[in-house]
Tab-separated table of C-alpha atoms in Angstrom:
chain	number	residue	atom	x	y	z
A	30	MET	CA	75.454	138.754	65.423
A	31	PRO	CA	78.717	136.864	66.109
A	32	ALA	CA	79.141	133.611	64.231
A	33	GLY	CA	79.442	130.863	66.811
A	34	THR	CA	78.560	130.136	70.419
A	35	ILE	CA	80.034	130.451	73.909
A	36	THR	CA	78.612	127.895	76.306
A	37	GLN	CA	79.162	126.094	79.607
A	38	SER	CA	80.372	122.659	78.571
A	39	THR	CA	81.149	119.207	79.982
A	40	ASN	CA	82.675	117.942	76.728
A	41	ARG	CA	86.262	118.553	77.821
A	42	VAL	CA	87.106	119.558	81.415
A	43	PHE	CA	90.413	120.210	83.205
A	44	LEU	CA	89.139	120.926	86.748
A	45	GLY	CA	85.691	120.747	88.292
A	46	GLY	CA	82.606	119.915	86.252
A	47	TYR	CA	82.504	122.533	83.461
A	48	THR	CA	84.604	124.557	81.026
A	49	MET	CA	83.924	127.616	78.901
A	50	ARG	CA	83.519	126.381	75.316
A	51	ILE	CA	84.103	128.924	72.529
A	52	GLU	CA	83.126	127.847	68.990
A	53	ALA	CA	83.860	130.248	66.126
A	54	LEU	CA	82.069	129.571	62.822
A	55	GLY	CA	83.756	131.742	60.216
A	56	ALA	CA	84.167	134.939	62.249
A	57	ASP	CA	86.217	136.136	65.226
A	58	LEU	CA	84.386	135.406	68.474
A	59	TRP	CA	85.226	136.862	71.921
A	60	SER	CA	83.878	136.093	75.355
A	61	GLY	CA	82.477	138.770	77.606
A	62	TRP	CA	84.692	140.552	80.119
A	63	SER	CA	85.678	139.032	83.428
A	64	ASN	CA	84.897	140.789	86.693
A	65	ALA	CA	86.896	143.970	87.209
A	66	ILE	CA	90.162	143.391	89.082
A	67	ASP	CA	90.907	146.434	91.241
A	68	VAL	CA	94.659	147.173	91.068
A	69	GLN	CA	94.475	148.526	94.619
A	70	HIS	CA	94.202	144.923	95.810
A	71	PHE	CA	97.812	144.059	94.924
A	72	THR	CA	101.037	145.926	95.607
A	73	THR	CA	103.631	144.435	93.240
A	74	SER	CA	102.351	141.948	90.676
A	75	LEU	CA	99.300	140.002	89.535
A	76	MET	CA	99.762	136.382	88.397
A	77	LEU	CA	97.429	135.235	85.593
A	78	SER	CA	96.866	131.608	84.622
A	79	CYS	CA	94.476	129.580	82.481
A	80	TRP	CA	94.286	126.069	81.027
A	81	VAL	CA	93.317	125.774	77.344
A	82	SER	CA	92.485	122.922	74.960
A	83	GLY	CA	91.506	123.295	71.294
A	84	GLU	CA	90.089	121.463	68.308
A	85	ALA	CA	89.193	121.996	64.649
A	86	PHE	CA	91.173	125.232	64.176
A	87	THR	CA	91.510	126.183	60.494
A	88	GLY	CA	94.041	128.427	58.792
A	89	ALA	CA	95.556	130.953	61.190
A	90	SER	CA	92.769	130.533	63.768
A	91	HIS	CA	93.786	130.261	67.417
A	92	LEU	CA	92.638	130.999	70.954
A	93	LYS	CA	93.883	134.261	72.475
A	94	ALA	CA	93.696	135.441	76.073
A	95	GLU	CA	93.926	139.204	76.660
A	96	VAL	CA	94.104	141.467	79.702
A	97	HIS	CA	92.822	145.043	79.233
A	98	PHE	CA	93.354	148.080	81.439
A	99	PHE	CA	90.585	150.539	82.416
A	100	SER	CA	90.419	153.892	84.155
A	101	VAL	CA	88.275	154.583	87.213
A	102	LEU	CA	85.579	155.796	84.780
A	103	GLY	CA	85.641	152.502	82.850
A	104	THR	CA	87.572	153.796	79.835
A	105	ASP	CA	89.735	151.195	78.051
A	106	LEU	CA	93.255	152.653	78.195
A	107	GLY	CA	94.623	150.418	75.408
A	108	SER	CA	98.026	148.733	75.588
A	109	GLU	CA	96.271	145.396	76.251
A	110	VAL	CA	98.483	142.356	76.858
A	111	VAL	CA	98.071	139.080	74.972
A	112	TRP	CA	99.139	136.481	77.533
A	113	ALA	CA	98.080	133.236	75.844
A	114	VAL	CA	97.995	132.062	72.214
A	115	HIS	CA	96.871	128.461	71.659
A	116	ASP	CA	96.470	126.730	68.300
A	117	GLY	CA	96.976	123.103	69.397
A	118	THR	CA	94.225	120.583	68.644
A	119	GLY	CA	95.056	117.785	71.082
A	120	VAL	CA	92.663	116.747	73.835
A	121	ASP	CA	95.162	117.705	76.566
A	122	PHE	CA	95.037	121.061	78.324
A	123	THR	CA	97.975	123.500	78.242
A	124	GLN	CA	98.620	126.013	81.022
A	125	TYR	CA	99.510	129.630	80.214
A	126	VAL	CA	100.948	131.846	82.960
A	127	THR	CA	102.051	135.471	82.939
A	128	GLN	CA	103.030	138.101	85.486
A	129	VAL	CA	101.604	141.629	85.210
A	130	LYS	CA	103.734	144.020	87.233
A	131	LYS	CA	101.966	146.957	88.795
A	132	ALA	CA	104.887	149.222	87.898
A	133	ASP	CA	104.287	148.478	84.173
A	134	LEU	CA	100.552	149.290	84.084
A	135	PRO	CA	99.409	152.121	81.767
A	136	ALA	CA	99.068	155.456	83.530
A	137	GLY	CA	95.658	155.899	85.121
A	138	THR	CA	94.879	152.161	85.400
A	139	ARG	CA	92.357	151.353	88.121
A	140	PHE	CA	90.831	148.091	86.878
A	141	MET	CA	91.890	145.101	84.799
A	142	ARG	CA	89.600	142.710	82.917
A	143	LEU	CA	90.243	139.427	81.108
A	144	ARG	CA	88.672	138.051	77.951
A	145	PHE	CA	89.156	135.047	75.671
A	146	GLY	CA	88.440	134.671	71.970
A	147	ILE	CA	89.112	132.777	68.754
A	148	THR	CA	90.589	134.926	65.984
A	149	ASP	CA	92.637	134.584	62.818
A	150	GLY	CA	93.480	138.262	62.343
A	151	ALA	CA	91.173	138.523	59.338
A	152	GLY	CA	87.788	138.099	60.995
A	153	THR	CA	87.168	134.640	59.501
A	154	ALA	CA	88.175	132.406	62.391
A	155	THR	CA	86.952	128.826	62.747
A	156	GLY	CA	87.606	126.430	65.604
A	157	VAL	CA	86.705	125.352	69.135
A	158	ALA	CA	88.551	126.175	72.374
A	159	TYR	CA	87.948	125.115	75.981
A	160	VAL	CA	89.094	127.476	78.752
A	161	ASP	CA	89.261	126.267	82.345
A	162	ALA	CA	90.773	127.053	85.788
A	163	VAL	CA	91.311	130.781	85.216
A	164	GLN	CA	93.273	132.489	88.001
A	165	ALA	CA	94.134	136.091	88.813
A	166	ALA	CA	96.175	136.023	92.013
A	167	PRO	CA	98.125	138.885	93.618
A	168	GLY	CA	101.760	138.196	94.430
A	169	GLU	CA	104.928	136.880	92.828
A	170	TRP	CA	103.889	133.243	92.508
A	171	LEU	CA	100.819	131.245	91.492
A	172	PRO	CA	98.951	129.539	94.365
A	173	ALA	CA	97.044	126.259	94.076
A	174	TRP	CA	93.860	126.683	92.060
A	175	THR	CA	90.766	127.082	94.268
A	176	PRO	CA	87.275	127.425	92.760
A	177	SER	CA	85.045	130.185	94.100
A	178	LEU	CA	81.636	129.199	95.434
A	179	LEU	CA	80.300	132.731	94.973
A	180	VAL	CA	79.535	134.632	91.805
A	181	GLU	CA	78.945	138.328	91.355
A	182	GLY	CA	75.769	139.437	93.121
A	183	THR	CA	75.412	136.288	95.228
A	184	THR	CA	74.855	136.653	98.961
A	185	LEU	CA	75.454	134.135	101.737
A	186	ASP	CA	71.684	133.857	102.162
A	187	ALA	CA	71.480	132.516	98.592
A	188	ILE	CA	73.862	129.625	99.331
A	189	ALA	CA	72.044	126.461	100.346
A	190	ASP	CA	73.138	124.544	103.431
A	191	GLY	CA	75.078	121.451	102.448
A	192	THR	CA	74.821	117.917	103.796
A	193	THR	CA	78.120	118.304	105.684
A	194	TYR	CA	78.377	122.053	106.433
A	195	ALA	CA	75.684	124.577	107.296
A	196	ARG	CA	75.709	128.306	107.926
A	197	ILE	CA	75.768	129.915	111.359
A	198	LYS	CA	72.588	131.962	111.188
A	199	ALA	CA	71.557	135.218	112.848
A	200	GLY	CA	70.959	134.804	116.567
A	201	ASN	CA	73.336	131.858	116.964
A	202	LEU	CA	76.178	134.173	117.889
A	203	SER	CA	75.803	136.556	120.794
A	204	GLY	CA	78.582	138.798	122.047
A	205	GLY	CA	81.139	136.812	120.075
A	206	ASP	CA	80.137	133.500	121.712
A	207	LEU	CA	78.588	130.520	119.954
A	208	ASN	CA	75.147	129.674	121.319
A	209	LEU	CA	75.405	125.918	122.016
A	210	ALA	CA	71.660	125.786	122.685
A	211	SER	CA	70.920	126.627	119.053
A	212	PRO	CA	69.030	123.859	117.213
A	213	SER	CA	71.592	124.226	114.423
A	214	ILE	CA	74.220	122.655	116.709
A	215	LYS	CA	73.986	118.880	116.550
A	216	ASN	CA	75.064	116.560	119.398
A	217	ARG	CA	75.277	119.496	121.829
A	218	GLY	CA	75.398	117.151	124.807
A	219	ALA	CA	78.661	115.625	123.569
A	220	LEU	CA	80.572	118.912	123.843
A	221	ALA	CA	82.948	118.975	126.806
A	222	ILE	CA	85.771	121.071	128.195
A	223	LEU	CA	89.412	120.189	127.525
A	224	ASN	CA	90.610	116.983	129.256
A	225	ALA	CA	87.073	116.164	130.469
A	226	VAL	CA	87.230	112.732	128.813
A	227	THR	CA	89.905	110.382	130.177
A	228	ASP	CA	90.807	106.788	129.398
A	229	LYS	CA	88.559	105.697	132.284
A	230	GLU	CA	85.520	107.007	130.411
A	231	ILE	CA	86.292	104.976	127.296
A	232	ALA	CA	84.601	101.578	127.398
A	233	LYS	CA	86.613	98.421	126.777
A	234	ASP	CA	86.682	97.470	123.073
A	235	ALA	CA	85.195	100.884	122.175
A	236	VAL	CA	88.145	101.588	119.869
A	237	THR	CA	88.723	98.885	117.244
A	238	THR	CA	91.433	98.475	114.620
A	239	ALA	CA	88.974	99.637	111.967
A	240	ALA	CA	88.671	102.985	113.783
A	241	ILE	CA	92.430	103.663	113.800
A	242	LEU	CA	93.790	105.426	110.710
A	243	ASP	CA	96.872	104.074	108.964
A	244	GLY	CA	99.955	105.725	110.427
A	245	ALA	CA	98.039	107.124	113.434
A	246	VAL	CA	99.994	104.980	115.905
A	247	THR	CA	103.781	105.183	115.453
A	248	SER	CA	106.723	103.953	117.518
A	249	THR	CA	107.037	107.386	119.161
A	250	LYS	CA	103.443	107.095	120.487
A	251	VAL	CA	103.938	103.654	122.094
A	252	GLY	CA	105.766	103.549	125.435
A	253	ALA	CA	108.768	101.286	125.939
A	254	GLY	CA	107.615	97.793	126.915
A	255	ALA	CA	103.943	98.656	126.347
A	256	VAL	CA	103.501	95.906	123.776
A	257	GLY	CA	104.797	92.481	124.804
A	258	ALA	CA	104.045	88.915	123.840
A	259	THR	CA	101.042	88.862	126.188
A	260	GLN	CA	99.514	91.910	124.440
A	261	LEU	CA	99.618	90.339	120.964
A	262	ALA	CA	96.838	88.102	119.739
A	263	ALA	CA	97.757	84.730	118.215
A	264	SER	CA	98.969	85.155	114.617
A	265	ALA	CA	98.737	88.962	114.959
A	266	VAL	CA	102.231	89.407	113.481
A	267	THR	CA	102.874	87.538	110.218
A	268	ASP	CA	105.643	87.763	107.631
A	269	THR	CA	103.532	90.162	105.545
A	270	LYS	CA	103.571	92.659	108.429
A	271	LEU	CA	107.380	92.654	108.801
A	272	ALA	CA	109.547	95.235	107.064
A	273	SER	CA	111.890	93.856	104.395
A	274	SER	CA	114.952	94.510	106.571
A	275	THR	CA	113.507	92.881	109.700
A	276	ALA	CA	114.442	89.308	108.769
A	277	SER	CA	118.088	89.608	107.699
A	278	LEU	CA	120.350	86.701	106.710
A	279	THR	CA	122.288	87.064	109.960
A	280	LYS	CA	119.107	86.886	112.051
A	281	VAL	CA	117.690	83.938	110.135
A	282	SER	CA	120.942	81.895	110.289
A	283	GLY	CA	121.700	82.822	113.881
A	284	GLY	CA	124.938	84.520	112.824
A	285	ILE	CA	126.310	81.414	111.037
A	286	LEU	CA	125.856	82.967	107.586
A	287	THR	CA	126.399	86.568	106.603
A	288	GLY	CA	125.448	88.076	103.281
A	289	SER	CA	126.082	90.962	100.939
A	290	GLY	CA	124.122	91.323	97.722
A	291	SER	CA	123.760	87.861	96.168
A	292	THR	CA	126.698	86.296	98.132
A	293	ALA	CA	126.341	84.285	101.373
A	294	THR	CA	129.529	83.822	103.459
A	295	LEU	CA	130.469	81.279	106.148
A	296	PRO	CA	132.657	83.342	108.513
A	297	SER	CA	135.958	82.068	109.897
A	298	GLY	CA	135.565	79.533	112.692
A	299	LYS	CA	131.988	78.591	111.709
A	300	ILE	CA	131.081	75.035	110.638
A	301	PHE	CA	128.617	74.134	107.884
A	302	ASN	CA	127.298	70.711	108.984
A	303	ALA	CA	126.459	68.786	105.806
A	304	THR	CA	125.565	65.653	107.809
A	305	ALA	CA	122.318	67.301	108.848
A	306	GLY	CA	121.272	68.017	105.288
A	307	LYS	CA	122.302	67.733	101.674
A	308	VAL	CA	124.908	69.509	99.563
A	309	ARG	CA	124.211	69.451	95.857
A	310	LEU	CA	126.829	70.606	93.338
A	311	ARG	CA	125.983	71.890	89.919
A	312	SER	CA	126.403	69.013	87.458
A	313	PHE	CA	127.234	68.761	83.750
A	314	THR	CA	127.182	65.774	81.357
A	315	SER	CA	130.602	66.850	80.010
A	316	MET	CA	133.401	69.154	81.060
A	317	PRO	CA	131.992	72.740	81.226
A	318	THR	CA	133.645	75.884	79.875
A	319	GLN	CA	135.204	78.673	81.913
A	320	LEU	CA	132.106	80.755	81.267
A	321	GLN	CA	129.869	78.121	82.889
A	322	VAL	CA	131.660	77.895	86.262
A	323	ASP	CA	133.452	80.404	88.465
A	324	ASP	CA	137.068	80.127	89.549
A	325	GLY	CA	137.174	78.040	92.765
A	326	GLU	CA	133.698	76.538	92.191
A	327	TRP	CA	133.108	72.836	92.887
A	328	PHE	CA	131.102	70.971	90.250
A	329	ALA	CA	130.338	67.459	89.040
A	330	VAL	CA	130.650	65.787	85.619
A	331	THR	CA	128.175	62.904	85.423
A	332	ALA	CA	129.219	61.107	82.221
A	333	GLY	CA	132.067	60.398	79.813
A	334	ALA	CA	135.787	59.977	80.357
A	335	THR	CA	135.937	63.027	82.660
A	336	LYS	CA	133.253	61.776	85.040
A	337	GLY	CA	133.997	62.929	88.577
A	338	ILE	CA	134.024	65.887	91.029
A	339	TYR	CA	136.204	68.913	90.220
A	340	VAL	CA	137.145	72.355	91.386
A	341	ARG	CA	138.012	75.021	88.844
A	342	ASN	CA	141.523	76.435	89.127
A	343	GLY	CA	141.994	79.074	86.465
A	344	THR	CA	141.725	77.494	83.017
A	345	VAL	CA	141.744	73.903	84.318
A	346	ALA	CA	139.690	71.773	86.684
A	347	MET	CA	141.285	69.543	89.331
A	348	ASN	CA	139.661	66.333	90.604
A	349	GLY	CA	139.992	64.672	93.980
A	350	ALA	CA	143.052	62.691	92.892
A	351	GLY	CA	144.880	65.865	91.907
A	352	ALA	CA	144.532	65.247	88.172
A	353	GLU	CA	143.986	68.330	86.048
A	354	VAL	CA	141.590	68.459	83.097
A	355	THR	CA	141.378	71.392	80.695
A	356	LEU	CA	137.991	73.090	80.766
A	357	ALA	CA	136.066	72.723	77.530
């Protein structure tokens, strides 16, 4: 008997609800074989992928993934390929991908099978591995992972009808046409031919804002002039509904101020009317340094011998009387 267990687990999952959990307890332990992959189903290459996570490996123990090649009679032809070796013990999953080219298969190959196991090369392996999202996809690239709802030996009759989707059963199709009278078809009376429902058949207020998906109505779907002031409810458009570029400095100031970055400019010929408001200069209790004010900046000193209003001019500041004072 092999030492260890192979179980369906929810302890650590990459996709879906379960993983294959392999726990070796002092001896090499291998899973059973996957379904047979018929090489006639791909012309150039087969892409293989799996996601693996491990824990509690000891010594040289690690998870290995192998692909074996079989004849039409089921004979293992040897020359198996090891396409994943994982000895990490973090909780994250690692993806392993390989490409098996049909031209490189052993002579006489008809089927391929996959298996996973924990081994240390000496038959004394210990550790736990989780294997999830196994793919075997024909082609030159790996498609998005899609779980299969069927397992070997399952028929469509064995699949239960879901709450959203149900099967089309025998007798519902006749001559290639869907029988709309079947009791399996719900709301049969609501089915109509193309263009049978027009805007005249839609009652007023039947479509509300809650029924319209985000992004469903774009500027290309609204005719020119279709939405005017009379079509908007009071307070329907607020500042939170405006794009960041909608209210620019030029639009807000009526073209009096223009801006670029953090600088606002009064263009030539425009008048800034301070009589209608207040202008406040930056103020200091003593003469500031060059680092505190910019060249050309007006500022005020509120105390001391240098009390007054100045404009910086290089390394000095000039007051209204034309006297220059060296910046501190």
